[in-house]
Amino acid sequence: MGAARRGFLAALAQRKGFSVAQEYSDAVTHVVSEQNSLAEVLGWIEGKTGCGVQRTGRQKSPHFLDISWFTESMSAGEPMSVEGRHCLQGDRTSSSTDKADHSAVLPYACQRRTPLMHHNSQITDALEILARAASFRGSEVRYLGFTRAASMLKSLPYKLQSVEEAEDLPWCGGHCKSVIQEILEDGVCREAEALKASEHYQCMELLTSIFGVGVKTAERWYKDGVRKLDDLKDPKFKLTTEQRLGLEHYTDLRLPVTHEEADRVQCMIREALQTFVPDIQITMTGGFRRGKQQGHDVDFLITHPDNSALTGLLKKAMDWLDGKGLLLYRHRKERSHAPHRLNRNMDGHETCYSIFALPIGDLKSERDSVSSGVARSIGDSSGVSSPIWKAVRVDLVVTPYSEYPYALLGWTGSKHFERELRRFSLQEKKMTLSSHGLFDGDTKCSIAATSEEEIFAYLGLDYVPPSDRNA
Ligand code: CTP
Ligand code: MN
Ligand code: MN
């Protein structure tokens, strides 16, 4: 391994009372390496000492081990008895190294790296169905249990091969293990399949996928006999403006927003904002910042070093877009005056939840034609009309410059990563983290930060880049 890592691990071992030799000799009892095969390690020693390792005769041969033996021994505070899984194999051992090192799987999602693509999606898909079904039934505890298990498995750098490997993993209880076992043995999880096929699950999925509809509303409608979208046409169902538009643009809003579309939305917003503040700062957050290629909406964070430049800006920019016929809906929420008093899951920034009418195809001519109002289609010469815009959900958040790093961290997600960051802060550091700041339990005073890296450092966490926050 590299010199810095070796130095760090050697110091750690010495602090725990292990004796660490600088060079190979007959006195050495355990040889530890990282991501090497036995052949590579033997060859390396031979090169260093000029003679091979005596593996027979009077002198007992040392154990040749991968790093898992070392990390387990460090947590135990004494040398672990050597088991087969610790021993270096003849060929490359990088995957078995990762696998055996369960002590590396930390309990909070914000302590782990969770890339977008991972190795256990069949299992996590099933667990996420169980999680969603639990939330549809109103069971937050079960929802969280399955979500935490799924999130933990997404962070594993290898594919689980047996249920035994899940033994020491955090959040992997009996129910989770039975799902793992079923998937590994049969390729399907019967419970998840049955839920997916059930009327309640399908209907709740359908209803909660409408903009403006949460689990409680969906459950009430389900109890009132709603089974398909058309059932909501009955005037006895009183829909909010959001829900009415959610239904009206249901097909568009269910289509994923592509990266290319998100970039075009950003151009439109930049143009609107720059009309009033030329040097405004705009950052795309949410799933796109985490490297997703598509999303259910586009999220933006807006800031400026001069606070006064932000006053009234969002309203003016949205009016400007509306004047060009580019908006189907907007709901603006003013900034809360006492952000630190908000519940830690709430966000007090000035925010605008909106639906854009995003021009499709030849941007310029179509934008000209929509500028006189939101007309859905233009007739072409054949008499068949083609749509000229697509409804796209957009969230805009305005943050004072001093809170920008916290807002950026809070709006990059994923939702589970955020939830875990806040839980970690409160439980492990006795501090309240929000998208406004990091507040000390007593003083209610936020710690100033100039970057996300600083916030992770305050919390004593290794920095996790956005692309590894897909928990
Ligand atoms: N968020 C928030 N307050 C809200 C809504 C969202 O702080 N009222 C945060 C969420 O916690 C999340 C981020 O904004 O971290 C993005 O939320 P969302 O757009 O719902 O999810 P994405 O991760 O962007 O997923 P998708 O690509 O499907 O949009
Ligand atoms: Mn989003
Ligand atoms: Mn959003």
Coordinates of C-alpha atoms and ligand atoms in Angstrom, one line a residue:
M1 CA 0.0 0.0 0.0
G2 CA 1.0 3.6 -0.3
A3 CA 3.5 5.1 2.2
A4 CA 0.9 7.5 3.8
R5 CA -1.7 4.8 4.3
R6 CA 1.0 2.4 5.6
G7 CA 2.2 5.1 8.0
F8 CA -1.3 5.8 9.3
L9 CA -2.2 2.1 9.8
A10 CA 1.2 1.4 11.4
A11 CA 0.7 4.2 13.9
L12 CA -2.8 3.0 14.6
A13 CA -1.6 -0.5 15.3
Q14 CA 1.2 0.7 17.5
R15 CA -1.2 2.8 19.6
K16 CA -3.2 -0.4 20.1
G17 CA 0.0 -2.3 21.3
F18 CA 0.8 -4.2 18.2
S19 CA 4.4 -4.4 17.2
V20 CA 5.0 -3.3 13.6
A21 CA 8.2 -4.4 11.8
Q22 CA 9.7 -2.0 9.2
E23 CA 11.2 -4.9 7.3
Y24 CA 10.5 -8.5 6.7
S25 CA 12.3 -11.0 9.0
D26 CA 11.7 -14.5 10.4
A27 CA 10.2 -12.8 13.5
V28 CA 7.2 -11.5 11.5
T29 CA 4.0 -13.4 12.3
H30 CA 1.5 -11.6 10.1
V31 CA 2.0 -9.9 6.7
V32 CA -0.9 -7.6 5.8
S33 CA -1.4 -6.2 2.3
E34 CA -4.2 -4.4 0.5
Q35 CA -5.5 -5.5 -2.9
N36 CA -2.7 -7.9 -3.7
S37 CA -2.5 -11.6 -4.5
L38 CA -0.4 -14.0 -2.5
A39 CA 1.9 -14.4 -5.5
E40 CA 2.4 -10.6 -5.6
V41 CA 3.3 -10.3 -1.9
L42 CA 5.7 -13.3 -2.0
G43 CA 7.4 -11.8 -5.1
W44 CA 7.7 -8.5 -3.4
I45 CA 9.3 -9.9 -0.2
E46 CA 11.7 -11.9 -2.4
G47 CA 12.7 -8.8 -4.2
K48 CA 13.3 -6.9 -1.0
T49 CA 15.1 -9.6 1.0
G50 CA 16.9 -11.3 -1.8
C51 CA 15.6 -14.7 -0.7
G52 CA 12.1 -16.3 -0.7
V53 CA 9.9 -16.7 2.3
Q54 CA 10.7 -20.0 4.2
R55 CA 7.4 -21.7 4.2
T56 CA 8.6 -25.0 5.5
G57 CA 11.1 -26.2 8.1
R58 CA 11.8 -25.1 11.6
Q59 CA 10.6 -21.5 11.2
K60 CA 6.8 -21.2 11.2
S61 CA 5.6 -19.4 8.1
P62 CA 3.8 -16.1 8.8
H63 CA 0.1 -15.6 7.9
F64 CA -0.4 -13.7 4.6
L65 CA -3.5 -11.6 5.1
D66 CA -5.6 -9.0 3.5
I67 CA -6.5 -5.8 5.2
S68 CA -9.8 -7.2 6.6
W69 CA -7.8 -9.1 9.3
F70 CA -6.1 -5.8 10.2
T71 CA -9.2 -3.7 10.5
E72 CA -11.0 -6.4 12.4
S73 CA -8.0 -6.7 14.8
M74 CA -7.9 -3.0 15.3
S75 CA -11.6 -2.8 16.3
A76 CA -11.1 -5.9 18.6
G77 CA -8.0 -4.3 20.1
E78 CA -6.2 -7.7 19.7
P79 CA -5.1 -10.0 16.9
M80 CA -8.1 -11.9 15.5
S81 CA -7.7 -15.6 15.0
V82 CA -7.0 -16.1 11.3
E83 CA -9.8 -17.4 9.2
G84 CA -9.9 -18.5 5.6
R85 CA -11.6 -15.3 4.5
H86 CA -8.6 -13.2 5.7
C87 CA -6.0 -15.2 3.8
L88 CA -4.5 -14.0 0.5
Q89 CA -5.3 -16.1 -2.5
G90 CA -3.1 -16.9 -5.4
D91 CA -5.0 -14.6 -7.8
R92 CA -6.2 -11.1 -7.3
T93 CA -8.0 -10.5 -4.1
S94 CA -9.4 -7.0 -4.4
S95 CA -13.0 -8.1 -4.3
S96 CA -12.6 -10.5 -1.4
T97 CA -10.7 -7.7 0.4
D98 CA -13.6 -5.4 0.1
K99 CA -16.1 -8.1 1.0
A100 CA -14.5 -9.2 4.2
D101 CA -14.1 -5.7 5.5
H102 CA -17.5 -5.3 7.1
S103 CA -16.1 -2.9 9.7
A104 CA -15.8 -0.4 6.8
V105 CA -19.6 -0.2 6.5
L106 CA -20.5 2.6 8.8
P107 CA -24.1 3.0 10.1
Y108 CA -25.0 6.5 8.8
A109 CA -25.5 7.0 5.1
C110 CA -23.6 10.3 5.3
Q111 CA -20.5 8.3 6.5
R112 CA -20.6 6.2 3.4
R113 CA -20.1 6.8 -0.4
T114 CA -23.1 5.8 -2.4
P115 CA -22.6 6.0 -6.1
L116 CA -25.5 6.1 -8.6
M117 CA -24.6 2.7 -10.1
H118 CA -24.1 0.0 -7.6
H119 CA -23.8 -3.8 -7.4
N120 CA -27.0 -4.9 -5.5
S121 CA -29.8 -3.3 -7.4
Q122 CA -32.0 -6.4 -7.5
I123 CA -32.0 -6.6 -3.7
T124 CA -32.4 -2.8 -3.2
D125 CA -35.3 -2.6 -5.7
A126 CA -37.1 -5.2 -3.7
L127 CA -36.3 -3.5 -0.4
E128 CA -37.5 -0.2 -1.8
I129 CA -40.8 -1.7 -2.8
L130 CA -41.2 -2.9 0.7
A131 CA -40.3 0.5 2.0
R132 CA -42.8 2.3 -0.3
A133 CA -45.6 -0.2 0.6
A134 CA -44.9 0.5 4.3
S135 CA -45.1 4.3 3.7
F136 CA -48.4 3.7 1.8
R137 CA -49.7 2.0 4.9
G138 CA -48.5 4.9 7.1
S139 CA -45.7 3.0 8.8
E140 CA -42.8 5.4 9.1
V141 CA -40.8 3.0 11.2
R142 CA -40.9 0.2 8.7
Y143 CA -40.4 2.6 5.8
L144 CA -37.2 3.8 7.4
G145 CA -36.0 0.3 8.3
F146 CA -36.2 -0.9 4.7
T147 CA -34.9 2.4 3.3
R148 CA -31.8 2.3 5.6
A149 CA -31.1 -1.4 4.6
A150 CA -31.5 -0.5 0.9
S151 CA -29.3 2.5 1.2
M152 CA -26.6 0.6 3.0
L153 CA -26.5 -2.1 0.3
K154 CA -26.2 0.6 -2.4
S155 CA -22.9 1.6 -0.8
L156 CA -21.3 -1.8 -0.9
P157 CA -18.5 -1.9 -3.4
Y158 CA -19.2 -5.6 -4.3
K159 CA -22.2 -7.8 -5.1
L160 CA -23.5 -9.8 -2.2
Q161 CA -23.0 -13.6 -2.9
S162 CA -24.6 -15.1 0.1
V163 CA -26.8 -14.2 3.0
E164 CA -24.0 -15.0 5.4
E165 CA -22.1 -12.0 4.1
A166 CA -24.9 -9.8 5.3
E167 CA -24.5 -11.0 8.9
D168 CA -22.5 -8.1 10.3
L169 CA -23.8 -5.4 8.0
P170 CA -25.7 -2.5 9.7
W171 CA -29.5 -2.3 9.3
C172 CA -29.7 -5.8 8.0
G173 CA -32.3 -7.4 10.2
G174 CA -34.1 -10.7 9.8
H175 CA -36.7 -9.4 7.3
C176 CA -33.9 -7.8 5.2
K177 CA -31.9 -11.0 5.3
S178 CA -34.8 -13.1 4.1
V179 CA -35.2 -10.7 1.2
I180 CA -31.5 -11.1 0.4
Q181 CA -31.7 -14.9 0.6
E182 CA -34.7 -15.1 -1.6
I183 CA -33.2 -12.9 -4.3
L184 CA -29.9 -14.7 -4.2
E185 CA -31.5 -18.1 -4.4
D186 CA -34.6 -17.6 -6.6
G187 CA -34.0 -14.2 -8.3
V188 CA -37.2 -12.8 -7.0
C189 CA -38.7 -11.6 -3.7
R190 CA -42.2 -13.0 -3.4
E191 CA -43.4 -10.4 -0.9
A192 CA -42.3 -7.5 -3.1
E193 CA -43.9 -9.1 -6.2
A194 CA -47.2 -9.6 -4.3
L195 CA -47.2 -6.0 -3.1
K196 CA -46.4 -4.7 -6.6
A197 CA -49.3 -6.7 -8.0
S198 CA -51.8 -5.6 -5.2
E199 CA -54.5 -3.1 -6.0
H200 CA -53.7 -0.9 -3.0
Y201 CA -50.0 -0.6 -3.9
Q202 CA -50.7 0.1 -7.6
C203 CA -53.4 2.6 -6.8
M204 CA -51.3 4.5 -4.2
E205 CA -48.3 4.6 -6.7
L206 CA -50.6 6.1 -9.3
L207 CA -52.2 8.7 -7.0
T208 CA -49.0 9.8 -5.3
S209 CA -47.4 10.3 -8.7
I210 CA -49.8 13.2 -9.3
F211 CA -48.1 16.6 -8.5
G212 CA -49.5 17.9 -5.2
V213 CA -50.7 14.5 -3.9
G214 CA -49.1 13.0 -0.8
V215 CA -49.7 9.7 0.9
K216 CA -52.5 11.0 3.1
T217 CA -54.6 12.4 0.3
A218 CA -54.0 9.3 -1.8
E219 CA -55.1 7.0 1.0
R220 CA -58.3 9.1 1.6
W221 CA -59.1 8.9 -2.1
Y222 CA -58.4 5.2 -2.2
K223 CA -60.8 4.7 0.7
D224 CA -63.4 6.8 -1.2
G225 CA -63.1 4.3 -4.1
V226 CA -60.7 6.1 -6.5
R227 CA -58.9 3.5 -8.6
K228 CA -57.9 5.4 -11.7
L229 CA -57.2 9.0 -12.7
D230 CA -60.6 9.4 -14.4
D231 CA -62.3 8.7 -11.1
L232 CA -61.1 12.1 -9.9
K233 CA -63.3 13.9 -12.4
D234 CA -66.2 13.3 -10.1
P235 CA -66.9 16.8 -8.6
K236 CA -67.2 15.4 -5.1
F237 CA -63.4 15.3 -5.1
K238 CA -62.2 18.8 -4.3
L239 CA -58.8 19.2 -6.0
T240 CA -56.3 21.9 -5.1
T241 CA -54.8 24.0 -8.0
E242 CA -51.6 21.9 -7.9
Q243 CA -53.6 18.7 -8.1
R244 CA -55.8 19.9 -10.9
L245 CA -52.7 20.9 -12.9
G246 CA -51.0 17.7 -11.9
L247 CA -53.8 15.8 -13.5
E248 CA -54.0 18.0 -16.5
H249 CA -50.3 17.6 -17.3
Y250 CA -50.0 14.1 -15.9
T251 CA -48.4 12.5 -18.9
D252 CA -45.8 15.2 -19.3
L253 CA -44.9 15.3 -15.7
R254 CA -44.5 11.5 -15.5
L255 CA -41.9 11.7 -18.3
P256 CA -38.4 12.0 -17.0
V257 CA -36.7 15.3 -17.4
T258 CA -33.6 14.8 -19.4
H259 CA -30.2 16.5 -18.8
E260 CA -30.6 18.4 -22.1
E261 CA -34.0 19.7 -20.9
A262 CA -32.6 20.7 -17.5
D263 CA -29.9 22.7 -19.2
R264 CA -32.5 24.5 -21.3
V265 CA -34.5 25.3 -18.2
Q266 CA -31.4 26.7 -16.7
C267 CA -30.8 28.9 -19.7
M268 CA -34.3 30.3 -19.5
I269 CA -34.0 31.0 -15.7
R270 CA -30.6 32.6 -16.2
E271 CA -32.0 34.9 -18.8
A272 CA -34.9 35.9 -16.6
L273 CA -32.8 36.5 -13.5
Q274 CA -30.0 38.3 -15.4
T275 CA -32.5 40.8 -16.8
F276 CA -32.7 42.1 -13.2
V277 CA -29.3 41.1 -11.7
P278 CA -26.6 40.5 -14.4
D279 CA -24.1 38.8 -12.1
I280 CA -26.6 36.5 -10.3
Q281 CA -25.3 33.0 -9.3
I282 CA -27.4 30.0 -10.3
T283 CA -26.6 26.4 -9.4
M284 CA -28.4 23.3 -10.5
T285 CA -28.9 21.1 -7.4
G286 CA -31.0 18.0 -6.7
G287 CA -30.5 14.8 -8.6
F288 CA -28.7 16.4 -11.6
R289 CA -25.9 17.7 -9.3
R290 CA -25.5 14.1 -8.0
G291 CA -24.8 13.0 -11.6
K292 CA -28.3 11.6 -12.5
Q293 CA -29.0 11.8 -16.2
Q294 CA -32.7 12.4 -15.6
G295 CA -35.0 13.5 -12.9
H296 CA -38.6 14.1 -11.9
D297 CA -37.9 17.9 -11.8
V298 CA -35.1 20.4 -12.0
D299 CA -33.9 22.1 -8.8
F300 CA -32.0 25.4 -8.7
L301 CA -30.3 27.5 -6.0
I302 CA -30.0 31.2 -6.5
T303 CA -27.7 33.5 -4.6
H304 CA -25.7 36.8 -4.7
P305 CA -23.0 38.3 -2.4
D306 CA -25.2 41.4 -2.0
N307 CA -28.3 40.5 -0.1
S308 CA -30.2 43.5 -1.4
A309 CA -29.9 42.2 -5.0
L310 CA -32.0 39.2 -4.0
T311 CA -34.9 41.2 -2.6
G312 CA -38.0 40.8 -4.9
L313 CA -35.8 39.1 -7.5
L314 CA -37.6 35.7 -7.7
K315 CA -41.0 37.4 -8.1
K316 CA -39.7 39.7 -10.9
A317 CA -38.0 36.8 -12.7
M318 CA -41.1 34.6 -12.5
D319 CA -43.3 37.5 -13.8
W320 CA -40.8 37.9 -16.6
L321 CA -41.1 34.2 -17.6
D322 CA -44.9 34.3 -17.2
G323 CA -45.0 37.3 -19.5
K324 CA -43.3 35.2 -22.2
G325 CA -45.8 32.4 -21.7
L326 CA -43.3 30.0 -20.3
L327 CA -45.0 29.2 -17.0
L328 CA -48.0 26.9 -16.4
Y329 CA -47.9 27.2 -12.6
R330 CA -46.0 28.8 -9.8
H331 CA -46.4 28.9 -6.1
R332 CA -43.9 31.2 -4.3
K333 CA -43.2 30.8 -0.6
E334 CA -41.7 33.8 1.2
R335 CA -38.5 33.4 3.4
S336 CA -39.3 32.5 6.9
H337 CA -38.1 35.1 9.4
A338 CA -36.7 32.7 12.0
P339 CA -35.1 29.8 10.1
H340 CA -33.4 28.4 13.2
R341 CA -36.8 28.0 15.0
L342 CA -38.1 25.8 12.1
N343 CA -38.5 22.1 12.6
R344 CA -35.2 20.6 11.4
N345 CA -36.9 19.0 8.4
M346 CA -38.3 22.3 7.2
D347 CA -36.8 24.8 4.9
G348 CA -37.3 28.5 5.4
H349 CA -35.7 29.8 2.2
E350 CA -37.7 31.8 -0.3
T351 CA -38.9 29.1 -2.7
C352 CA -40.9 28.8 -5.9
Y353 CA -42.5 25.5 -6.9
S354 CA -43.4 25.8 -10.5
I355 CA -44.3 24.1 -13.8
F356 CA -42.6 25.4 -16.9
A357 CA -43.9 25.1 -20.4
L358 CA -40.6 24.1 -21.9
P359 CA -40.4 24.6 -25.7
I360 CA -39.6 21.5 -27.7
G361 CA -37.7 21.2 -30.9
D362 CA -36.6 24.4 -32.8
L363 CA -36.3 26.5 -29.7
K364 CA -36.4 30.0 -31.2
S365 CA -39.4 29.8 -33.5
E366 CA -41.3 27.9 -30.9
R367 CA -40.5 30.3 -28.1
D368 CA -41.7 33.1 -30.4
S369 CA -45.0 31.2 -30.9
V370 CA -45.5 30.5 -27.2
S371 CA -44.7 34.0 -26.2
S372 CA -48.2 35.2 -26.8
G373 CA -49.6 32.7 -24.4
V374 CA -49.6 29.0 -23.5
A375 CA -50.9 27.4 -26.6
R376 CA -50.3 23.6 -26.6
S377 CA -49.9 22.9 -30.2
I378 CA -49.5 24.4 -33.7
G379 CA -51.2 23.0 -36.7
D380 CA -48.7 21.9 -39.4
S381 CA -49.4 21.8 -43.1
S382 CA -50.9 18.3 -42.9
G383 CA -53.5 19.5 -40.4
V384 CA -52.0 17.3 -37.7
S385 CA -50.9 19.3 -34.7
S386 CA -47.8 18.6 -32.8
P387 CA -47.0 19.7 -29.3
I388 CA -44.7 22.6 -29.0
W389 CA -43.9 22.4 -25.3
K390 CA -43.5 20.0 -22.5
A391 CA -44.6 20.6 -18.9
V392 CA -41.6 20.4 -16.6
R393 CA -41.5 20.7 -12.8
V394 CA -39.0 23.2 -11.6
D395 CA -38.0 24.2 -8.0
L396 CA -36.3 27.5 -7.4
V397 CA -34.7 28.4 -4.1
V398 CA -33.2 31.8 -3.1
T399 CA -30.6 31.8 -0.4
P400 CA -28.6 34.6 1.3
Y401 CA -24.9 34.3 0.4
S402 CA -24.0 33.4 4.0
E403 CA -26.3 30.4 4.0
Y404 CA -25.4 29.2 0.5
P405 CA -23.1 26.2 1.5
Y406 CA -25.8 24.9 3.8
A407 CA -28.6 25.4 1.2
L408 CA -26.4 23.7 -1.4
L409 CA -25.8 20.7 0.9
G410 CA -29.5 20.6 1.8
W411 CA -30.8 20.8 -1.7
T412 CA -28.4 18.4 -3.4
G413 CA -29.9 15.4 -1.7
S414 CA -30.6 12.6 -1.9
K415 CA -33.5 12.8 0.5
H416 CA -32.2 9.9 2.5
F417 CA -28.7 11.3 2.6
E418 CA -30.1 14.6 3.9
R419 CA -32.1 12.8 6.5
E420 CA -29.1 10.9 7.7
L421 CA -26.9 14.0 7.8
R422 CA -29.4 15.7 10.1
R423 CA -29.8 12.5 12.3
F424 CA -26.0 12.2 12.5
S425 CA -25.6 15.9 13.5
L426 CA -28.2 15.7 16.2
Q427 CA -27.4 12.2 17.6
E428 CA -23.6 12.2 17.3
K429 CA -22.8 16.0 17.6
K430 CA -25.8 17.4 19.4
M431 CA -26.1 20.0 16.7
T432 CA -29.1 20.9 14.5
L433 CA -28.3 20.9 10.8
S434 CA -30.6 22.6 8.3
S435 CA -30.3 24.2 4.9
H436 CA -29.7 27.5 6.8
G437 CA -26.9 26.5 9.1
L438 CA -25.4 24.3 11.7
F439 CA -26.9 25.3 15.1
D440 CA -25.4 24.7 18.5
G441 CA -28.0 23.1 20.9
D442 CA -28.0 26.1 23.2
T443 CA -26.9 29.3 21.4
K444 CA -29.0 28.9 18.3
C445 CA -26.1 30.5 16.6
S446 CA -25.0 29.0 13.3
I447 CA -21.4 28.1 12.5
A448 CA -20.3 30.1 9.4
A449 CA -19.2 28.0 6.5
T450 CA -17.8 29.0 3.1
S451 CA -18.1 25.5 1.4
E452 CA -19.7 22.1 1.8
E453 CA -16.3 20.7 2.6
E454 CA -16.2 22.9 5.7
I455 CA -19.6 21.6 6.9
F456 CA -18.5 18.0 6.6
A457 CA -15.3 19.0 8.5
Y458 CA -17.3 20.6 11.3
L459 CA -19.3 17.5 11.7
G460 CA -16.2 15.3 11.8
L461 CA -17.2 13.5 8.6
D462 CA -15.1 12.7 5.6
Y463 CA -16.2 14.8 2.6
V464 CA -18.7 13.0 0.4
P465 CA -18.8 14.5 -3.2
P466 CA -22.3 15.0 -4.7
S467 CA -21.9 11.9 -7.0
D468 CA -21.5 9.7 -3.9
R469 CA -24.6 11.1 -2.1
N470 CA -27.1 8.8 -3.9
A471 CA -28.1 7.1 -0.7
Ligands
CTP1 N1 -35.9 19.5 -0.6 C1 -36.1 20.3 0.5 N2 -37.3 20.9 0.8 C2 -38.4 20.6 0.0 C3 -38.2 19.8 -1.1 C4 -37.0 19.2 -1.4 O1 -35.1 20.5 1.2 N3 -39.5 21.2 0.3 C5 -34.6 18.9 -0.9 C6 -34.6 17.4 -0.7 O2 -34.3 17.0 0.6 C7 -33.6 16.9 -1.7 C8 -33.6 18.0 -2.7 O3 -34.3 19.1 -2.2 O4 -32.4 16.9 -1.0 C9 -34.1 17.6 -4.1 O5 -35.4 17.1 -3.9 P1 -36.2 16.4 -5.1 O6 -36.2 17.3 -6.3 O7 -37.5 16.0 -4.6 O8 -35.3 15.1 -5.4 P2 -34.1 14.8 -6.4 O9 -33.1 14.1 -5.5 O10 -33.7 16.0 -7.1 O11 -34.7 13.6 -7.3 P3 -35.3 13.8 -8.8 O12 -34.2 13.7 -9.7 O13 -36.3 12.8 -9.0 O14 -35.9 15.2 -8.8
MN2 MN -35.1 17.1 -8.2
MN3 MN -37.3 19.2 -6.3

